[in-house]
Short mmCIF file of C-alpha atoms in Angstrom, two decimals:
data_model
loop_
_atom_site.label_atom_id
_atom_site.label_comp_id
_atom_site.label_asym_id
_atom_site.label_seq_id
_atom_site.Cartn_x
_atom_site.Cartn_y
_atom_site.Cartn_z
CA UNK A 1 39.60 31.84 -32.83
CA UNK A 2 39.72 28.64 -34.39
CA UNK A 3 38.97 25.71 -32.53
CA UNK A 4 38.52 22.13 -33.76
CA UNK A 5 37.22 19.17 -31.97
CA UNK A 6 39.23 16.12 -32.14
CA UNK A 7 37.14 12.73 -31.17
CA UNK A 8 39.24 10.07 -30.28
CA UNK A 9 38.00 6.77 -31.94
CA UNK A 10 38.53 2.26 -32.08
CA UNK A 11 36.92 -0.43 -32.30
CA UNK A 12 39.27 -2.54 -29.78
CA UNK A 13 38.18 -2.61 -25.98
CA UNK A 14 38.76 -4.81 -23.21
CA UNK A 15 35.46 -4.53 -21.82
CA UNK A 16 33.05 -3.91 -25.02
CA UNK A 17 34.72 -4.22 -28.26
CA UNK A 18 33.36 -2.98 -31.24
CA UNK A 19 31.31 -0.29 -28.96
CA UNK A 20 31.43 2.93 -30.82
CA UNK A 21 29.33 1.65 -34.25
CA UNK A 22 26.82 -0.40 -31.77
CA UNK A 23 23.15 0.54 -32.83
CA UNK A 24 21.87 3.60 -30.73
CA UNK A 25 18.23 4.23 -31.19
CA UNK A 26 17.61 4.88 -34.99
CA UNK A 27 21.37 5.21 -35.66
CA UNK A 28 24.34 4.39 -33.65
CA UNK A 29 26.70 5.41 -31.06
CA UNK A 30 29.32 7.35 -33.33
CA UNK A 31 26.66 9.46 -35.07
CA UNK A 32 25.33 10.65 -31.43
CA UNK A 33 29.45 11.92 -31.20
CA UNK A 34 29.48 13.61 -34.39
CA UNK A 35 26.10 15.39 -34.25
CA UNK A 36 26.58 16.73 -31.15
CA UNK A 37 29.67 17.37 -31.73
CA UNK A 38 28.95 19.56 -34.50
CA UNK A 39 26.28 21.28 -32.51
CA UNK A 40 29.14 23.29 -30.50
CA UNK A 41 29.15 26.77 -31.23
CA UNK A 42 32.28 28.25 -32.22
CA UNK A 43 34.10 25.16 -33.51
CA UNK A 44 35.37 25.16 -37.10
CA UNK A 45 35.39 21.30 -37.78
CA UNK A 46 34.65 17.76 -36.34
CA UNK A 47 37.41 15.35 -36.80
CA UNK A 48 37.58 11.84 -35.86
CA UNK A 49 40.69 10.47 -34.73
CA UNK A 50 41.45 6.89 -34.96
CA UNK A 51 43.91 4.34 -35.32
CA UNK A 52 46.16 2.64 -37.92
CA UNK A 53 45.03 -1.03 -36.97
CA UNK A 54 42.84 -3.24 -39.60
CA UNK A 55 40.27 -3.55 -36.83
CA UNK A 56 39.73 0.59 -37.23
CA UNK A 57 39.81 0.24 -41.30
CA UNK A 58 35.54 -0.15 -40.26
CA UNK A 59 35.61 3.75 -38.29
CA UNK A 60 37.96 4.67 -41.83
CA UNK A 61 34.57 3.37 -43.80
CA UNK A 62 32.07 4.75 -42.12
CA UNK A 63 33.61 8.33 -41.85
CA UNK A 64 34.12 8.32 -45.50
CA UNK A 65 30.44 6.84 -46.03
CA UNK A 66 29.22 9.40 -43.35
CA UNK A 67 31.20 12.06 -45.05
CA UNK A 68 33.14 12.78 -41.45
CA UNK A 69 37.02 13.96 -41.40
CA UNK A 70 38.74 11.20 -40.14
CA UNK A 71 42.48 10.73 -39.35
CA UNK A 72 45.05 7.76 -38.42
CA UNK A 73 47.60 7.16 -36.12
CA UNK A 74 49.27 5.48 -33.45
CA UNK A 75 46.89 2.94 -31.47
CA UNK A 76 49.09 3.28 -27.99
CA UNK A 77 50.14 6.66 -28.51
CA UNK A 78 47.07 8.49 -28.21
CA UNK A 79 48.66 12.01 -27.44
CA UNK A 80 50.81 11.58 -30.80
CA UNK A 81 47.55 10.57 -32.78
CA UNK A 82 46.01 13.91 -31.69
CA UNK A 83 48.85 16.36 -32.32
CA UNK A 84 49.44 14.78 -35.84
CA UNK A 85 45.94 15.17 -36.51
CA UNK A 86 45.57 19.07 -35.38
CA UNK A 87 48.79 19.93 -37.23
CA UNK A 88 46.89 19.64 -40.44
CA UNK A 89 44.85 22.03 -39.30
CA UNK A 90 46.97 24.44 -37.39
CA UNK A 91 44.06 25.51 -34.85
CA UNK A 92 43.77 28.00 -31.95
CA UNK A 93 42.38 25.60 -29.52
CA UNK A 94 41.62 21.56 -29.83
CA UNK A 95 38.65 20.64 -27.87
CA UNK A 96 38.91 16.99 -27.09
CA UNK A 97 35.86 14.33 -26.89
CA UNK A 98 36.29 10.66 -26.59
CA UNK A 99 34.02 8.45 -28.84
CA UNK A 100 32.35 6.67 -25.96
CA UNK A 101 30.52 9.50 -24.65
CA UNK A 102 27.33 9.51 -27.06
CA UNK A 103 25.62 12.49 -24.84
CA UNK A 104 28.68 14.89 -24.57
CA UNK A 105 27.01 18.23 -23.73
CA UNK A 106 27.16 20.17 -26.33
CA UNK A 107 25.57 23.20 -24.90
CA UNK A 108 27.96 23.49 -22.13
CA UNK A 109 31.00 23.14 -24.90
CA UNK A 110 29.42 26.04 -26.75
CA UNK A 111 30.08 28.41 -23.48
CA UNK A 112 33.25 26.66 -22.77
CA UNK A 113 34.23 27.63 -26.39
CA UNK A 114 33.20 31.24 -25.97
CA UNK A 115 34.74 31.61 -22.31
CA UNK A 116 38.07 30.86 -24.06
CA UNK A 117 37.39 33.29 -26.82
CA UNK A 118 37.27 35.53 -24.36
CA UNK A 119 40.02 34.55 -21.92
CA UNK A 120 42.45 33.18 -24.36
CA UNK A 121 43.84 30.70 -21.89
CA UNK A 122 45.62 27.40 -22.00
CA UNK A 123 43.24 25.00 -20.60
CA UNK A 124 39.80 25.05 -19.17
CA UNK A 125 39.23 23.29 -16.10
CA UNK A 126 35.66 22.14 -14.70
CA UNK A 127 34.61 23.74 -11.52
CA UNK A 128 31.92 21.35 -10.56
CA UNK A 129 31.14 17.60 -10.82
CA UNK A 130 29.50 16.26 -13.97
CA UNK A 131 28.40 12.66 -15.01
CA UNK A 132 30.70 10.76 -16.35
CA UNK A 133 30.71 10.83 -20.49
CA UNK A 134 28.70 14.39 -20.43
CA UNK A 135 32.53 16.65 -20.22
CA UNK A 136 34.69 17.83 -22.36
CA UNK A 137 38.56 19.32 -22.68
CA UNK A 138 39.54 22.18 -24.33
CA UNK A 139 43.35 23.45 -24.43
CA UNK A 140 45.49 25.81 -27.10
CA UNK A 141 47.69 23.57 -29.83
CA UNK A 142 50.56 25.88 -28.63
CA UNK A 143 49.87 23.89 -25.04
CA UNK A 144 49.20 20.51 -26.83
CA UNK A 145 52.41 20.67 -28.68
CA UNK A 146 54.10 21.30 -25.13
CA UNK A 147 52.75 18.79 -23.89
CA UNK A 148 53.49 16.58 -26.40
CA UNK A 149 57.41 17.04 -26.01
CA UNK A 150 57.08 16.92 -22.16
CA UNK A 151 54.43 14.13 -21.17
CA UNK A 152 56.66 11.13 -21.41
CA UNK A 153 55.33 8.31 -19.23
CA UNK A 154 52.85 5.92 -20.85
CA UNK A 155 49.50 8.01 -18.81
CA UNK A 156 50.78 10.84 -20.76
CA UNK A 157 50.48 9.32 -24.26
CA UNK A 158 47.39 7.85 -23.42
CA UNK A 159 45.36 10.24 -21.55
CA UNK A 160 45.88 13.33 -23.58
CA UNK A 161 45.61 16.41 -21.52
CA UNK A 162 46.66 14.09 -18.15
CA UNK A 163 50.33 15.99 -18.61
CA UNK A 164 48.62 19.21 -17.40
CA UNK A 165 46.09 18.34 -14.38
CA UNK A 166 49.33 16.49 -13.12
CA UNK A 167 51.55 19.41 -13.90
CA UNK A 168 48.70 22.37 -13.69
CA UNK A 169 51.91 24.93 -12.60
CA UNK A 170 52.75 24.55 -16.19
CA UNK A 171 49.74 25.83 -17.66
CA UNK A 172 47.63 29.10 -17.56
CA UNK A 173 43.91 27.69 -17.08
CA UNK A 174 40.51 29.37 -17.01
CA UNK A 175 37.69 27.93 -14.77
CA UNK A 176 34.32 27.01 -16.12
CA UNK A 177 31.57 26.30 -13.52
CA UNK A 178 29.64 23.51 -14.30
CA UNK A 179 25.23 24.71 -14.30
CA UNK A 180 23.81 23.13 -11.14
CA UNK A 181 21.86 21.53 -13.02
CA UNK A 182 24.85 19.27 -14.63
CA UNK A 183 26.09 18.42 -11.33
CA UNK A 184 25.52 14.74 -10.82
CA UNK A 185 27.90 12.66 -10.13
CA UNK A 186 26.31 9.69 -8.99
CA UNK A 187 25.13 9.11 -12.69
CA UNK A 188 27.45 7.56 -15.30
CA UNK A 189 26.33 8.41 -19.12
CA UNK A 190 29.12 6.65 -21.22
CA UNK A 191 30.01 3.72 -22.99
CA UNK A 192 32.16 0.86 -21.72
CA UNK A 193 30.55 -1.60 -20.76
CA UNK A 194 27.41 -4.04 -21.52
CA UNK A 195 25.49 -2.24 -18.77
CA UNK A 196 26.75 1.25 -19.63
CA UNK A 197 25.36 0.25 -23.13
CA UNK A 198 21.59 -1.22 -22.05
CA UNK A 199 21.57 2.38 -20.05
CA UNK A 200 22.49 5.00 -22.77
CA UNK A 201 19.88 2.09 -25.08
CA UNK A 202 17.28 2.93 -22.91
CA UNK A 203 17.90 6.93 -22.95
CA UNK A 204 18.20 6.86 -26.64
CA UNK A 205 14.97 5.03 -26.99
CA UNK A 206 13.33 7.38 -24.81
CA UNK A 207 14.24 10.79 -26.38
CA UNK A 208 14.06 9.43 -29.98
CA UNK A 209 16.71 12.38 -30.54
CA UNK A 210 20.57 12.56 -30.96
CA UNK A 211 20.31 16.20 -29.74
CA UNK A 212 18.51 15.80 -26.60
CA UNK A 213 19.70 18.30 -24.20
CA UNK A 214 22.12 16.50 -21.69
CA UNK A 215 20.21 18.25 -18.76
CA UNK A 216 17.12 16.95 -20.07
CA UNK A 217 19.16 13.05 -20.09
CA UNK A 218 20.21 13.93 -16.34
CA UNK A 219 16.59 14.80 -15.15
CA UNK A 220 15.29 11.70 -17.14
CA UNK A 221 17.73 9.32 -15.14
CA UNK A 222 16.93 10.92 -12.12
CA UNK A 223 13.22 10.55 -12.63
CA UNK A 224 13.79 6.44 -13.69
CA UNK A 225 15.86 5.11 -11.30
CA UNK A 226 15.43 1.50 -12.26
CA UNK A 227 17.65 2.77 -15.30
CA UNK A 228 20.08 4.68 -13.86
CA UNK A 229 20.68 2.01 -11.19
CA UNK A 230 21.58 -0.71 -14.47
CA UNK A 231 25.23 0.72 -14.45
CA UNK A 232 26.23 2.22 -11.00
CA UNK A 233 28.20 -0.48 -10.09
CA UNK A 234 30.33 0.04 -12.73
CA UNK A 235 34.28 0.72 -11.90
CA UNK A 236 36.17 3.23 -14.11
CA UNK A 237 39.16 1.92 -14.79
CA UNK A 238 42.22 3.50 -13.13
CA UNK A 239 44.66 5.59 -14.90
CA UNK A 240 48.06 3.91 -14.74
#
């Protein structure tokens, strides 16, 4: 089975611009992606995705510098951008990660990756409530492609696989349940904001280590509340 990871990449953001190349302990926040990212089992190759705008000519540099497979298209179409990128590489199954989760869990995407080897599914849905930033999505390109010609309204471009939790009748999915000891909700582990970013600062700092286990990040937070209280006000923003 081939499988590729897509990670969807900018500089531009309403709340934090410029977020994804901010410093992250001894590196920064885009080499936490693509590290763990490349420690999933079972995946083929590690692509950023980004978009055609000057501002994201600085993700084009520092793939090429960083030797990462990067590719470019459409800012507002974000569903387009992916299937344009995975048709160069005709894959099995596209597992998508956004750029602003620096702890994605990439021991949990190793079994999701092998549960779908063996299932041979269309999706994978999560049976069990993670921190936000720590999940991933996998789905086939055969489903991706249908989606693609089907999800028309602007959530659909945007939020790549939103087509099929809205539509799930549509697709043949495979349940993964989420380790107890991933469930935690409460917690938030991404990258949007100023606070988000003094909280994942303060994990990085601690662990030293862009492979830190993302259980071992959960029991941390839980341990130091005075950090994991620095962003739990935070609002996700609604998907329109």
């Amino acid at each position: 089975m081939n499988t590729i990871v897509i990670i969807q990449a900018r500089m531009g953001s309403s709340r934090l611009p410029g977020k994804i190349l901010k410093q992250l302990g001894d590196v920064d926040v885009l080499t936490y992606d693509i590290e763990r990212c490349r420690a999933i089992q079972g995946v083929s190759e590690v692509i950023v995705a980004t978009s055609n705008l000057p501002q994201d000519d600085a993700i084009a540099r520092w793939c090429e510098m960083h030797q990462v497979a990067y590719f470019r298209g459409s800012e507002d179409d974000v569903l387009d951008r992916y299937v344009q990128c995975a048709k160069m590489y005709k894959p099995d199954y596209v597992m998508r990660v956004t750029s602003d989760c620096p702890f994605v869990d990439y021991e949990m995407a190793s079994e999701i990756v092998s549960l779908m080897e063996k299932e041979q599914k269309d999706i994978v849905l999560m049976n069990g409530e993670l921190p936000r930033g720590l999940a991933v999505e996998l789905i086939s390109y055969e489903s991706l492609l249908r989606i693609h010609e089907s999800g028309i309204e602007s959530r659909h471009r945007e939020h790549v696989t939103y087509y099929a939790y809205e539509f799930p009748q549509e697709f043949n999915a495979v349940t993964y349940n989420v380790p107890t000891n991933r469930i935690a909700p409460e917690l938030r582990i991404t990258l949007d904001t100023a606070e988000d970013y003094e909280l994942i600062s303060a994990v990085a700092k601690h662990f030293n280590s862009p492979l830190v286990s993302s259980s071992e990040v959960i029991s941390y937070l839980r341990e130091t509340p005075n950090v994991a209280i620095l962003n739990a006000h935070i609002e996700q923003k609604p998907v329109i």
